[in-house]
Amino acid sequence: MQTLTPILSTVTAAFLASFVEVVEAFTIVLAVGVTRSWRPALTGAALALALLAALVLVFGPLLALVPITALQFVVGVLLVLFGMRWLRKAILRSVGVIALHDEEAAFSKETATLNQQANDRRADYLAGLASFKAVLLEGVEVVFIVIAVGAAHGQTLYASLGALAAFVLVMAIGLAVHRPLARVPENALKFVVGLMLTSFGIFWTGEGIGADWPGADLALLAIFAIVALASLAMVRWLRGTYPVSAGGLAR
């Protein structure tokens, strides 16, 4: 169980986080393909993926040169900050303080922008650039998450498999329905991912400063439960403070 806990949590965190990011990137690529043509859409996406692969190949091996405790501490702190950013947005969206992310709206906005550029001589270039930027920006977050949740315990392969599974699933569903994946419960996924990344961060920051966690890797589950209870308590408190639509987590 102690061996499976970090592996399952690593794969799950990488899969869910990557799923959200790939859905957002796919929405833009689909808008470019449907509105302009698939050539600039796929070209921009392919160039972004190639750049991401190059960055991983160049900087990935450098992690092996960093002492494991220092790596755990730095990655842990970054994961806490990254996870709490996701968690903060998910909590605020769940109580209606900020609007839920809407893939249909994002698709319509990008489509309108591309239609306005239709008469520009650089239309194909601009369309390809939109696809490139979307895949690159979302891909950088995926790469960070994969490296962060996998590197501290030498489980980058498992994290990569989780991210790859998310990519394949989104592509399969998206190409089949040929529409933005608007019914994905994105805020709920971001809430869970925020909990997981924050929990990983706390765990690895502790290991980086020499903490001896009770139960070793099983302590991850206890940390996750504590962070989840605190976050849900905050949601409940905010719903009492801001009596507005609170359908975010149920989406």
XYZ file of N, CA, C and O in Angstrom, residues 44-245:
808
model
N 0.497 24.946 -35.886
C 0.801 25.677 -34.651
C 0.894 24.759 -33.454
O 1.806 24.878 -32.626
N -0.042 23.804 -33.353
C -0.028 22.859 -32.241
C 1.214 21.975 -32.289
O 1.851 21.719 -31.253
N 1.570 21.510 -33.480
C 2.743 20.631 -33.620
C 4.035 21.366 -33.252
O 4.913 20.799 -32.585
N 4.163 22.625 -33.670
C 5.358 23.402 -33.335
C 5.465 23.622 -31.823
O 6.559 23.550 -31.247
N 4.330 23.882 -31.186
C 4.337 24.070 -29.732
C 4.738 22.785 -29.018
O 5.537 22.807 -28.075
N 4.205 21.648 -29.472
C 4.555 20.358 -28.867
C 6.036 20.045 -29.066
O 6.704 19.516 -28.169
N 6.565 20.397 -30.243
C 7.987 20.168 -30.507
C 8.851 21.016 -29.571
O 9.866 20.544 -29.046
N 8.454 22.270 -29.363
C 9.204 23.142 -28.460
C 9.149 22.621 -27.032
O 10.169 22.627 -26.320
N 7.981 22.163 -26.609
C 7.846 21.607 -25.258
C 8.726 20.372 -25.082
O 9.388 20.209 -24.050
N 8.742 19.511 -26.107
C 9.583 18.307 -26.047
C 11.060 18.684 -25.949
O 11.822 18.077 -25.190
N 11.460 19.717 -26.694
C 12.856 20.168 -26.651
C 13.220 20.695 -25.266
O 14.311 20.417 -24.746
N 12.304 21.446 -24.663
C 12.557 21.977 -23.322
C 12.717 20.855 -22.301
O 13.595 20.911 -21.434
N 11.879 19.838 -22.422
C 11.969 18.698 -21.503
C 13.295 17.959 -21.693
O 13.969 17.593 -20.721
N 13.688 17.739 -22.945
C 14.936 17.025 -23.225
C 16.162 17.805 -22.749
O 17.151 17.221 -22.302
N 16.089 19.133 -22.830
C 17.229 19.956 -22.426
C 17.320 20.088 -20.908
O 18.389 19.901 -20.307
N 16.199 20.415 -20.277
C 16.230 20.724 -18.851
C 15.917 19.531 -17.951
O 16.291 19.541 -16.773
N 15.242 18.504 -18.488
C 14.905 17.342 -17.675
C 16.107 16.674 -17.022
O 16.125 16.451 -15.799
N 17.155 16.346 -17.788
C 18.321 15.683 -17.191
C 19.028 16.507 -16.126
O 19.727 15.945 -15.270
N 18.873 17.827 -16.153
C 19.544 18.675 -15.158
C 19.020 18.423 -13.749
O 19.727 18.671 -12.763
N 17.774 17.915 -13.656
C 17.198 17.638 -12.338
C 17.980 16.568 -11.591
O 18.020 16.561 -10.358
N 18.608 15.653 -12.358
C 19.375 14.582 -11.719
C 20.609 15.119 -10.998
O 21.171 14.433 -10.124
N 21.040 16.319 -11.339
C 22.225 16.906 -10.721
C 21.906 17.609 -9.399
O 22.813 17.981 -8.662
N 20.614 17.807 -9.122
C 20.207 18.519 -7.907
C 20.065 17.515 -6.759
O 19.442 16.460 -6.926
N 20.640 17.789 -5.577
C 20.464 16.899 -4.419
C 18.985 16.682 -4.134
O 18.182 17.616 -4.222
N 18.611 15.442 -3.805
C 17.203 15.076 -3.679
C 16.468 15.900 -2.633
O 15.320 16.307 -2.832
N 17.114 16.202 -1.485
C 16.421 16.974 -0.450
C 16.156 18.406 -0.917
O 15.086 18.962 -0.663
N 17.132 18.985 -1.620
C 16.938 20.343 -2.152
C 15.834 20.341 -3.206
O 14.997 21.255 -3.253
N 15.826 19.297 -4.055
C 14.804 19.187 -5.086
C 13.423 19.050 -4.459
O 12.465 19.695 -4.895
N 13.315 18.210 -3.424
C 12.032 18.020 -2.762
C 11.534 19.320 -2.140
O 10.345 19.647 -2.225
N 12.443 20.077 -1.527
C 12.039 21.323 -0.887
C 11.569 22.347 -1.919
O 10.493 22.944 -1.777
N 12.364 22.555 -2.976
C 12.018 23.550 -3.991
C 10.731 23.167 -4.709
O 9.814 23.984 -4.873
N 10.650 21.890 -5.132
C 9.441 21.420 -5.818
C 8.242 21.493 -4.883
O 7.142 21.881 -5.289
N 8.446 21.154 -3.617
C 7.353 21.204 -2.648
C 6.790 22.601 -2.487
O 5.563 22.803 -2.512
N 7.670 23.589 -2.326
C 7.223 24.979 -2.171
C 6.483 25.443 -3.432
O 5.418 26.067 -3.351
N 7.047 25.121 -4.609
C 6.392 25.515 -5.857
C 5.028 24.856 -6.012
O 4.061 25.481 -6.475
N 4.922 23.590 -5.614
C 3.644 22.891 -5.722
C 2.600 23.483 -4.779
O 1.416 23.574 -5.130
N 3.022 23.861 -3.567
C 2.091 24.498 -2.636
C 1.542 25.787 -3.252
O 0.327 26.033 -3.256
N 2.447 26.611 -3.803
C 2.018 27.870 -4.414
C 1.129 27.625 -5.629
O 0.090 28.271 -5.808
N 1.523 26.662 -6.465
C 0.779 26.343 -7.676
C -0.579 25.743 -7.324
O -1.614 26.121 -7.883
N -0.579 24.790 -6.390
C -1.816 24.135 -5.990
C -2.792 25.089 -5.334
O -4.002 25.038 -5.600
N -2.267 25.993 -4.486
C -3.154 26.940 -3.816
C -3.736 27.951 -4.801
O -4.842 28.448 -4.591
N -3.018 28.236 -5.880
C -3.575 29.120 -6.922
C -4.786 28.459 -7.572
O -5.829 29.085 -7.768
N -4.651 27.167 -7.925
C -5.782 26.426 -8.491
C -6.921 26.354 -7.486
O -8.094 26.526 -7.824
N -6.568 26.069 -6.234
C -7.574 25.884 -5.192
C -8.326 27.184 -4.925
O -9.558 27.186 -4.773
N -7.597 28.291 -4.891
C -8.228 29.589 -4.643
C -9.258 29.897 -5.729
O -10.394 30.302 -5.432
N -8.869 29.713 -6.996
C -9.800 29.999 -8.093
C -11.011 29.068 -8.040
O -12.147 29.500 -8.285
N -10.767 27.790 -7.748
C -11.880 26.832 -7.698
C -12.852 27.176 -6.578
O -14.075 27.088 -6.750
N -12.326 27.589 -5.431
C -13.189 27.958 -4.304
C -14.001 29.193 -4.644
O -15.220 29.240 -4.423
N -13.354 30.216 -5.197
C -14.062 31.453 -5.537
C -15.095 31.219 -6.632
O -16.177 31.820 -6.618
N -14.790 30.342 -7.586
C -15.770 30.036 -8.625
C -16.939 29.241 -8.057
O -18.075 29.394 -8.498
N -16.652 28.383 -7.083
C -17.714 27.543 -6.534
C -18.761 28.349 -5.779
O -19.906 27.918 -5.650
N -18.365 29.510 -5.259
C -19.334 30.340 -4.536
C -19.817 31.514 -5.380
O -20.579 32.356 -4.909
N -19.369 31.584 -6.643
C -19.860 32.607 -7.551
C -19.163 33.946 -7.448
O -19.621 34.927 -8.027
N -18.040 34.029 -6.712
C -17.311 35.294 -6.604
C -16.673 35.641 -7.939
O -16.640 36.797 -8.350
N -16.136 34.639 -8.633
C -15.661 34.848 -9.999
C -16.377 33.847 -10.901
O -16.830 32.791 -10.438
N -16.476 34.172 -12.173
C -17.269 33.362 -13.102
C -16.595 32.020 -13.388
O -15.367 31.913 -13.399
N -17.431 31.016 -13.622
C -16.927 29.714 -14.044
C -16.322 29.825 -15.442
O -16.794 30.599 -16.267
N -15.272 29.036 -15.679
C -14.684 28.995 -17.017
C -15.636 28.253 -17.951
O -16.121 27.181 -17.619
N -15.928 28.854 -19.086
C -16.909 28.305 -20.038
C -16.211 28.026 -21.363
O -15.804 28.951 -22.069
N -16.064 26.747 -21.711
C -15.381 26.396 -22.955
C -16.166 26.843 -24.185
O -15.580 27.206 -25.202
N -17.497 26.806 -24.110
C -18.311 27.281 -25.231
C -18.063 28.769 -25.456
O -17.935 29.229 -26.601
N -17.995 29.545 -24.358
C -17.742 30.979 -24.473
C -16.341 31.238 -25.014
O -16.140 32.130 -25.848
N -15.365 30.459 -24.548
C -13.989 30.610 -25.036
C -13.911 30.291 -26.530
O -13.224 30.980 -27.290
N -14.637 29.252 -26.935
C -14.675 28.864 -28.342
C -15.299 29.971 -29.188
O -14.773 30.343 -30.250
N -16.412 30.535 -28.706
C -17.096 31.604 -29.447
C -16.228 32.848 -29.538
O -16.171 33.511 -30.584
N -15.537 33.179 -28.448
C -14.674 34.357 -28.445
C -13.522 34.203 -29.431
O -13.217 35.114 -30.201
N -12.897 33.026 -29.428
C -11.777 32.792 -30.338
C -12.267 32.768 -31.790
O -11.597 33.289 -32.693
N -13.441 32.187 -32.013
C -14.010 32.148 -33.357
C -14.291 33.559 -33.877
O -14.008 33.876 -35.039
N -14.838 34.400 -33.005
C -15.127 35.783 -33.400
C -13.838 36.531 -33.747
O -13.792 37.281 -34.734
N -12.794 36.315 -32.961
C -11.507 36.958 -33.227
C -10.938 36.518 -34.563
O -10.454 37.331 -35.367
N -11.009 35.221 -34.841
C -10.492 34.690 -36.101
C -11.300 35.186 -37.296
O -10.744 35.460 -38.365
N -12.623 35.331 -37.119
C -13.452 35.852 -38.205
C -13.105 37.303 -38.523
O -13.135 37.722 -39.685
N -12.770 38.080 -37.492
C -12.378 39.471 -37.702
C -11.067 39.569 -38.472
O -10.817 40.547 -39.181
N -10.228 38.539 -38.338
C -8.929 38.538 -39.004
C -8.973 37.876 -40.378
O -7.947 37.750 -41.043
N -10.168 37.460 -40.797
C -10.293 36.658 -42.022
C -9.765 37.369 -43.267
O -9.228 36.725 -44.175
N -9.911 38.690 -43.312
C -9.477 39.429 -44.501
C -8.023 39.890 -44.430
O -7.519 40.500 -45.370
N -7.397 39.619 -43.315
C -5.988 39.986 -43.158
C -5.120 39.017 -43.956
O -5.358 37.810 -43.957
N -4.126 39.548 -44.654
C -3.237 38.688 -45.440
C -2.498 37.680 -44.560
O -2.077 36.641 -45.030
N -2.351 38.051 -43.318
C -1.637 37.168 -42.383
C -2.595 36.241 -41.637
O -2.251 35.716 -40.584
N -3.788 36.043 -42.178
C -4.816 35.303 -41.456
C -4.346 33.902 -41.049
O -4.548 33.476 -39.908
N -3.729 33.186 -41.982
C -3.253 31.838 -41.658
C -2.162 31.887 -40.582
O -2.122 31.043 -39.686
N -1.281 32.870 -40.699
C -0.210 33.024 -39.712
C -0.787 33.314 -38.328
O -0.385 32.717 -37.328
N -1.753 34.245 -38.260
C -2.367 34.605 -36.984
C -3.136 33.424 -36.387
O -3.127 33.219 -35.172
N -3.800 32.657 -37.248
C -4.534 31.486 -36.779
C -3.569 30.444 -36.214
O -3.794 29.870 -35.144
N -2.476 30.205 -36.957
C -1.473 29.257 -36.471
C -0.834 29.727 -35.187
O -0.540 28.922 -34.284
N -0.624 31.041 -35.062
C -0.033 31.604 -33.846
C -0.959 31.415 -32.651
O -0.496 31.113 -31.539
N -2.256 31.576 -32.869
C -3.222 31.359 -31.787
C -3.173 29.918 -31.300
O -3.183 29.648 -30.088
N -3.112 28.984 -32.231
C -3.009 27.573 -31.881
C -1.699 27.286 -31.144
O -1.677 26.582 -30.134
N -0.605 27.862 -31.661
C 0.716 27.673 -31.052
C 0.735 28.181 -29.611
O 1.194 27.486 -28.691
N 0.235 29.401 -29.399
C 0.255 29.991 -28.053
C -0.594 29.190 -27.074
O -0.192 28.987 -25.924
N -1.772 28.745 -27.525
C -2.654 27.992 -26.638
C -1.993 26.695 -26.182
O -1.971 26.375 -24.987
N -1.442 25.949 -27.129
C -0.810 24.667 -26.792
C 0.447 24.883 -25.950
O 0.702 24.146 -24.989
N 1.224 25.914 -26.281
C 2.460 26.164 -25.539
C 2.167 26.582 -24.098
O 2.767 26.043 -23.161
N 1.244 27.521 -23.915
C 0.949 28.018 -22.574
C 0.366 26.919 -21.684
O 0.787 26.735 -20.531
N -0.605 26.182 -22.220
C -1.192 25.107 -21.417
C -0.191 23.960 -21.255
O -0.134 23.316 -20.210
N 0.619 23.730 -22.299
C 1.607 22.660 -22.235
C 2.687 22.907 -21.211
O 3.171 21.972 -20.561
N 3.089 24.169 -21.035
C 4.099 24.502 -20.019
C 3.592 24.112 -18.632
O 4.344 23.573 -17.807
N 2.305 24.360 -18.368
C 1.743 23.973 -17.075
C 1.735 22.458 -16.927
O 2.023 21.926 -15.850
N 1.402 21.744 -18.006
C 1.411 20.286 -17.955
C 2.823 19.769 -17.662
O 3.017 18.896 -16.810
N 3.817 20.324 -18.364
C 5.205 19.897 -18.160
C 5.644 20.158 -16.726
O 6.271 19.308 -16.082
N 5.297 21.341 -16.208
C 5.658 21.657 -14.826
C 5.045 20.662 -13.856
O 5.710 20.155 -12.949
N 3.759 20.373 -14.046
C 3.064 19.462 -13.138
C 3.673 18.062 -13.216
O 3.912 17.409 -12.191
N 3.939 17.591 -14.440
C 4.517 16.256 -14.614
C 5.875 16.161 -13.927
O 6.158 15.212 -13.180
N 6.732 17.168 -14.157
C 8.057 17.147 -13.543
C 7.954 17.291 -12.028
O 8.614 16.579 -11.261
N 7.074 18.201 -11.577
C 6.973 18.474 -10.151
C 6.446 17.278 -9.368
O 7.012 16.904 -8.333
N 5.359 16.659 -9.848
C 4.783 15.549 -9.072
C 5.561 14.253 -9.260
O 5.402 13.318 -8.480
N 6.407 14.215 -10.300
C 7.156 12.981 -10.532
C 8.594 12.993 -10.102
O 9.140 11.964 -9.686
N 9.238 14.171 -10.140
C 10.684 14.222 -9.944
C 11.114 13.932 -8.513
O 12.139 13.281 -8.287
N 10.359 14.410 -7.533
C 10.802 14.315 -6.148
C 10.955 12.878 -5.668
O 11.750 12.600 -4.778
N 10.194 11.946 -6.252
C 10.303 10.534 -5.861
C 10.685 9.649 -7.036
O 10.439 8.438 -7.005
N 11.232 10.244 -8.084
C 11.653 9.449 -9.230
C 10.516 8.776 -9.962
O 10.664 7.661 -10.464
N 9.355 9.447 -10.043
C 8.172 8.860 -10.675
C 7.721 9.669 -11.888
O 6.539 9.731 -12.211
N 8.694 10.288 -12.559
C 8.365 11.101 -13.724
C 7.688 10.273 -14.817
O 6.805 10.763 -15.520
N 8.101 9.015 -14.949
C 7.481 8.140 -15.948
C 6.001 7.953 -15.669
O 5.168 8.063 -16.578
N 5.642 7.698 -14.412
C 4.234 7.514 -14.062
C 3.441 8.802 -14.295
O 2.309 8.775 -14.792
N 4.041 9.944 -13.922
C 3.370 11.220 -14.142
C 3.180 11.472 -15.638
O 2.127 11.962 -16.075
N 4.186 11.120 -16.438
C 4.097 11.296 -17.891
C 2.990 10.427 -18.479
O 2.267 10.856 -19.392
N 2.862 9.201 -17.968
C 1.800 8.318 -18.449
C 0.418 8.883 -18.120
O -0.510 8.787 -18.924
N 0.283 9.478 -16.939
C -0.984 10.114 -16.579
C -1.321 11.258 -17.515
O -2.455 11.395 -17.970
N -0.305 12.085 -17.820
C -0.519 13.213 -18.735
C -0.831 12.722 -20.142
O -1.710 13.276 -20.826
N -0.132 11.690 -20.587
C -0.371 11.138 -21.919
C -1.781 10.569 -22.028
O -2.467 10.761 -23.045
N -2.231 9.895 -20.987
C -3.586 9.342 -20.989
C -4.626 10.458 -21.099
O -5.628 10.324 -21.819
N -4.384 11.579 -20.405
C -5.306 12.714 -20.480
C -5.335 13.288 -21.893
O -6.403 13.597 -22.430
N -4.162 13.420 -22.492
C -4.068 13.960 -23.855
C -4.830 13.073 -24.833
O -5.629 13.565 -25.650
N -4.612 11.770 -24.761
C -5.268 10.835 -25.679
C -6.784 10.863 -25.485
O -7.552 10.878 -26.459
N -7.225 10.901 -24.228
C -8.663 10.891 -23.945
C -9.342 12.150 -24.477
O -10.398 12.078 -25.125
N -8.738 13.317 -24.227
C -9.330 14.567 -24.709
C -9.374 14.591 -26.232
O -10.378 14.986 -26.833
N -8.279 14.171 -26.872
C -8.249 14.158 -28.338
C -9.305 13.219 -28.897
O -9.998 13.543 -29.868
N -9.443 12.045 -28.286
C -10.412 11.063 -28.771
C -11.840 11.596 -28.648
O -12.634 11.529 -29.600
N -12.158 12.156 -27.476
C -13.512 12.683 -27.267
C -13.747 13.907 -28.150
O -14.787 14.043 -28.810
N -12.771 14.819 -28.171
C -12.923 16.057 -28.926
C -13.087 15.824 -30.409
O -13.943 16.441 -31.057
N -12.270 14.945 -30.972
C -12.367 14.669 -32.401
C -13.649 13.907 -32.741
O -14.182 14.025 -33.841
N -14.139 13.130 -31.777
C -15.371 12.374 -32.014
C -16.592 13.303 -32.036
O -17.452 13.209 -32.917
N -16.671 14.221 -31.069
C -17.844 15.103 -30.991
C -17.656 16.375 -31.808
O -18.620 17.057 -32.143
N -16.391 16.710 -32.104
C -16.065 17.866 -32.939
C -16.647 19.145 -32.354
O -17.066 20.049 -33.081
N -16.649 19.228 -31.024
C -17.156 20.403 -30.333
C -16.304 20.644 -29.093
O -15.632 19.730 -28.616
N -16.349 21.869 -28.557
C -15.649 22.120 -27.290
C -16.209 21.208 -26.195
O -17.417 20.937 -26.167
N -15.357 20.756 -25.312
C -15.806 19.858 -24.237
C -16.380 20.691 -23.101
O -15.824 20.797 -22.009
N -17.550 21.281 -23.361
C -18.136 22.242 -22.427
C -18.722 21.572 -21.186
O -18.912 22.223 -20.163
N -19.026 20.286 -21.270
C -19.671 19.631 -20.129
C -18.682 19.020 -19.148
O -19.077 18.382 -18.180
N -17.408 19.203 -19.404
C -16.402 18.729 -18.455
C -16.539 19.535 -17.168
O -16.561 20.769 -17.202
N -16.660 18.878 -16.006
C -16.790 19.609 -14.732
C -15.451 20.226 -14.334
O -14.804 19.808 -13.376
N -15.055 21.253 -15.097
C -13.691 21.776 -14.982
C -13.395 22.330 -13.591
O -12.314 22.123 -13.044
N -14.358 23.047 -12.992
C -14.071 23.631 -11.684
C -13.898 22.557 -10.617
O -13.042 22.667 -9.730
N -14.703 21.503 -10.711
C -14.549 20.393 -9.766
C -13.185 19.731 -9.939
O -12.517 19.380 -8.956
N -12.750 19.559 -11.191
C -11.437 18.968 -11.446
C -10.328 19.868 -10.903
O -9.374 19.386 -10.282
N -10.461 21.179 -11.113
C -9.450 22.094 -10.602
C -9.419 22.094 -9.076
O -8.355 22.237 -8.466
N -10.563 21.938 -8.467
C -10.636 21.856 -7.007
C -9.860 20.630 -6.515
O -9.018 20.733 -5.610
N -10.106 19.485 -7.120
C -9.428 18.251 -6.718
C -7.924 18.339 -6.994
O -7.095 17.960 -6.160
N -7.564 18.855 -8.183
C -6.144 18.983 -8.526
C -5.454 19.950 -7.575
O -4.325 19.711 -7.136
N -6.127 21.048 -7.249
C -5.554 21.987 -6.289
C -5.283 21.322 -4.949
O -4.236 21.545 -4.326
N -6.216 20.491 -4.499
C -6.025 19.743 -3.255
C -4.821 18.806 -3.358
O -3.991 18.714 -2.438
N -4.720 18.111 -4.486
C -3.647 17.131 -4.652
C -2.283 17.814 -4.737
O -1.320 17.387 -4.087
N -2.183 18.871 -5.526
C -0.904 19.549 -5.673
C -0.467 20.180 -4.350
O 0.720 20.137 -3.990
N -1.412 20.775 -3.632
C -1.081 21.361 -2.335
C -0.616 20.289 -1.360
O 0.355 20.489 -0.612
N -1.289 19.139 -1.380
C -0.906 18.038 -0.493
C 0.482 17.506 -0.830
O 1.312 17.271 0.060
N 0.746 17.307 -2.137
C 2.087 16.905 -2.561
C 3.123 17.917 -2.083
O 4.195 17.572 -1.599
N 2.801 19.200 -2.272
C 3.737 20.250 -1.906
C 4.080 20.241 -0.428
O 5.249 20.361 -0.046
N 3.058 20.116 0.418
C 3.292 20.064 1.865
C 4.143 18.856 2.224
O 5.107 18.944 3.012
N 3.821 17.709 1.624
C 4.539 16.467 1.918
C 6.014 16.585 1.533
O 6.916 16.258 2.312
N 6.276 17.073 0.311
C 7.661 17.132 -0.158
C 8.452 18.260 0.471
O 9.655 18.150 0.659
N 7.788 19.357 0.830
C 8.489 20.406 1.561
C 8.957 19.862 2.908
O 10.089 20.127 3.337
N 8.076 19.089 3.560
C 8.453 18.459 4.825
C 9.634 17.517 4.663
O 10.585 17.537 5.457
N 9.579 16.689 3.619
C 10.696 15.773 3.383
C 11.984 16.534 3.080
O 13.073 16.126 3.483
N 11.856 17.652 2.359
C 13.032 18.439 2.001
C 13.740 19.035 3.207
O 14.955 19.230 3.181
N 12.980 19.336 4.285
C 13.591 19.894 5.491
C 13.835 18.813 6.552
O 14.157 19.127 7.698
N 13.661 17.541 6.136
C 14.010 16.430 7.019
C 12.902 15.918 7.916
O 13.180 15.194 8.889
N 11.647 16.265 7.630
C 10.536 15.782 8.458
C 10.358 14.283 8.281
O 10.517 13.752 7.183
N 10.010 13.608 9.357
C 9.753 12.165 9.323
C 8.240 11.964 9.435
O 7.682 11.948 10.526
N 7.582 11.839 8.283
C 6.124 11.748 8.273
C 5.656 10.418 8.862
O 6.150 9.360 8.477
N 4.694 10.445 9.796
C 4.134 9.188 10.321
C 3.465 8.397 9.195
O 2.695 8.951 8.421
N 3.790 7.122 9.089
C 3.201 6.305 8.038
C 3.863 6.461 6.695
O 3.385 5.918 5.696
N 4.957 7.225 6.644
C 5.709 7.435 5.395
C 4.772 7.992 4.303
O 4.100 8.990 4.517
N 4.701 7.311 3.156
C 3.917 7.829 2.021
C 2.424 7.886 2.304
O 1.689 8.650 1.664
N 1.946 7.077 3.263
C 0.522 7.103 3.607
C 0.115 8.440 4.221
O -1.075 8.777 4.250
N 1.104 9.200 4.697
C 0.807 10.516 5.257
C 0.184 11.431 4.199
O -0.534 12.385 4.534
N 0.464 11.149 2.910
C -0.147 11.927 1.826
C -1.674 11.929 1.927
O -2.322 12.951 1.683
N -2.239 10.769 2.252
C -3.695 10.667 2.340
C -4.238 11.521 3.482
O -5.277 12.182 3.336
N -3.526 11.520 4.612
C -3.959 12.320 5.755
C -3.847 13.808 5.447
O -4.747 14.591 5.780
N -2.751 14.191 4.792
C -2.578 15.604 4.417
C -3.682 16.031 3.462
O -4.271 17.114 3.601
N -3.973 15.182 2.470
C -5.042 15.482 1.512
C -6.373 15.673 2.239
O -7.127 16.612 1.936
N -6.680 14.792 3.186
C -7.946 14.886 3.917
C -8.034 16.185 4.709
O -9.082 16.847 4.725
N -6.936 16.578 5.348
C -6.936 17.810 6.151
C -7.115 19.033 5.252
O -7.919 19.927 5.545
N -6.381 19.066 4.134
C -6.489 20.199 3.211
C -7.901 20.250 2.609
O -8.482 21.332 2.451
N -8.462 19.076 2.283
C -9.811 19.031 1.714
C -10.850 19.542 2.707
O -11.731 20.336 2.347
N -10.753 19.116 3.961
C -11.710 19.565 4.974
C -11.609 21.072 5.194
O -12.629 21.760 5.304
N -10.376 21.581 5.246
C -10.187 23.023 5.424
C -10.763 23.796 4.234
O -11.406 24.843 4.408
N -10.556 23.286 3.019
C -11.049 23.959 1.816
C -12.569 23.937 1.752
O -13.207 24.939 1.403
N -13.171 22.786 2.080
C -14.635 22.692 2.065
C -15.255 23.581 3.134
O -16.330 24.154 2.931
N -14.573 23.697 4.285
C -15.053 24.601 5.330
C -15.012 26.048 4.839
O -15.919 26.847 5.121
N -13.975 26.374 4.081
C -13.866 27.723 3.529
C -14.967 27.979 2.509
O -15.535 29.070 2.455
N -15.266 26.965 1.683
C -16.362 27.097 0.708
C -17.677 27.370 1.433
O -18.446 28.265 1.054
N -17.913 26.610 2.490
C -19.161 26.776 3.245
C -19.246 28.164 3.875
O -20.298 28.811 3.840
N -18.128 28.635 4.428
C -18.105 29.967 5.042
C -18.342 31.051 3.995
O -19.111 31.989 4.217
N -17.696 30.917 2.828
C -17.844 31.922 1.779
C -19.254 31.930 1.207
O -19.769 32.977 0.814
N -19.889 30.762 1.144
C -21.268 30.716 0.638
C -22.212 31.457 1.568
O -23.222 32.004 1.129
N -21.886 31.468 2.858
C -22.683 32.252 3.798
C -22.386 33.733 3.692
O -23.256 34.578 3.923
N -21.138 34.049 3.298
C -20.734 35.445 3.170
C -21.209 36.055 1.860
O -21.600 37.217 1.800
N -21.151 35.228 0.775
C -21.573 35.686 -0.549
C -22.777 34.842 -0.994
O -22.599 33.778 -1.614
N -24.002 35.237 -0.654
C -25.203 34.456 -0.983
C -25.541 34.557 -2.467
O -26.514 35.180 -2.864
N -24.673 33.952 -3.308
C -24.893 33.974 -4.742
C -24.871 32.560 -5.256
O -24.692 31.612 -4.497
N -25.003 32.409 -6.586
C -25.004 31.086 -7.208
C -23.794 30.306 -6.807
O -22.674 30.772 -6.888
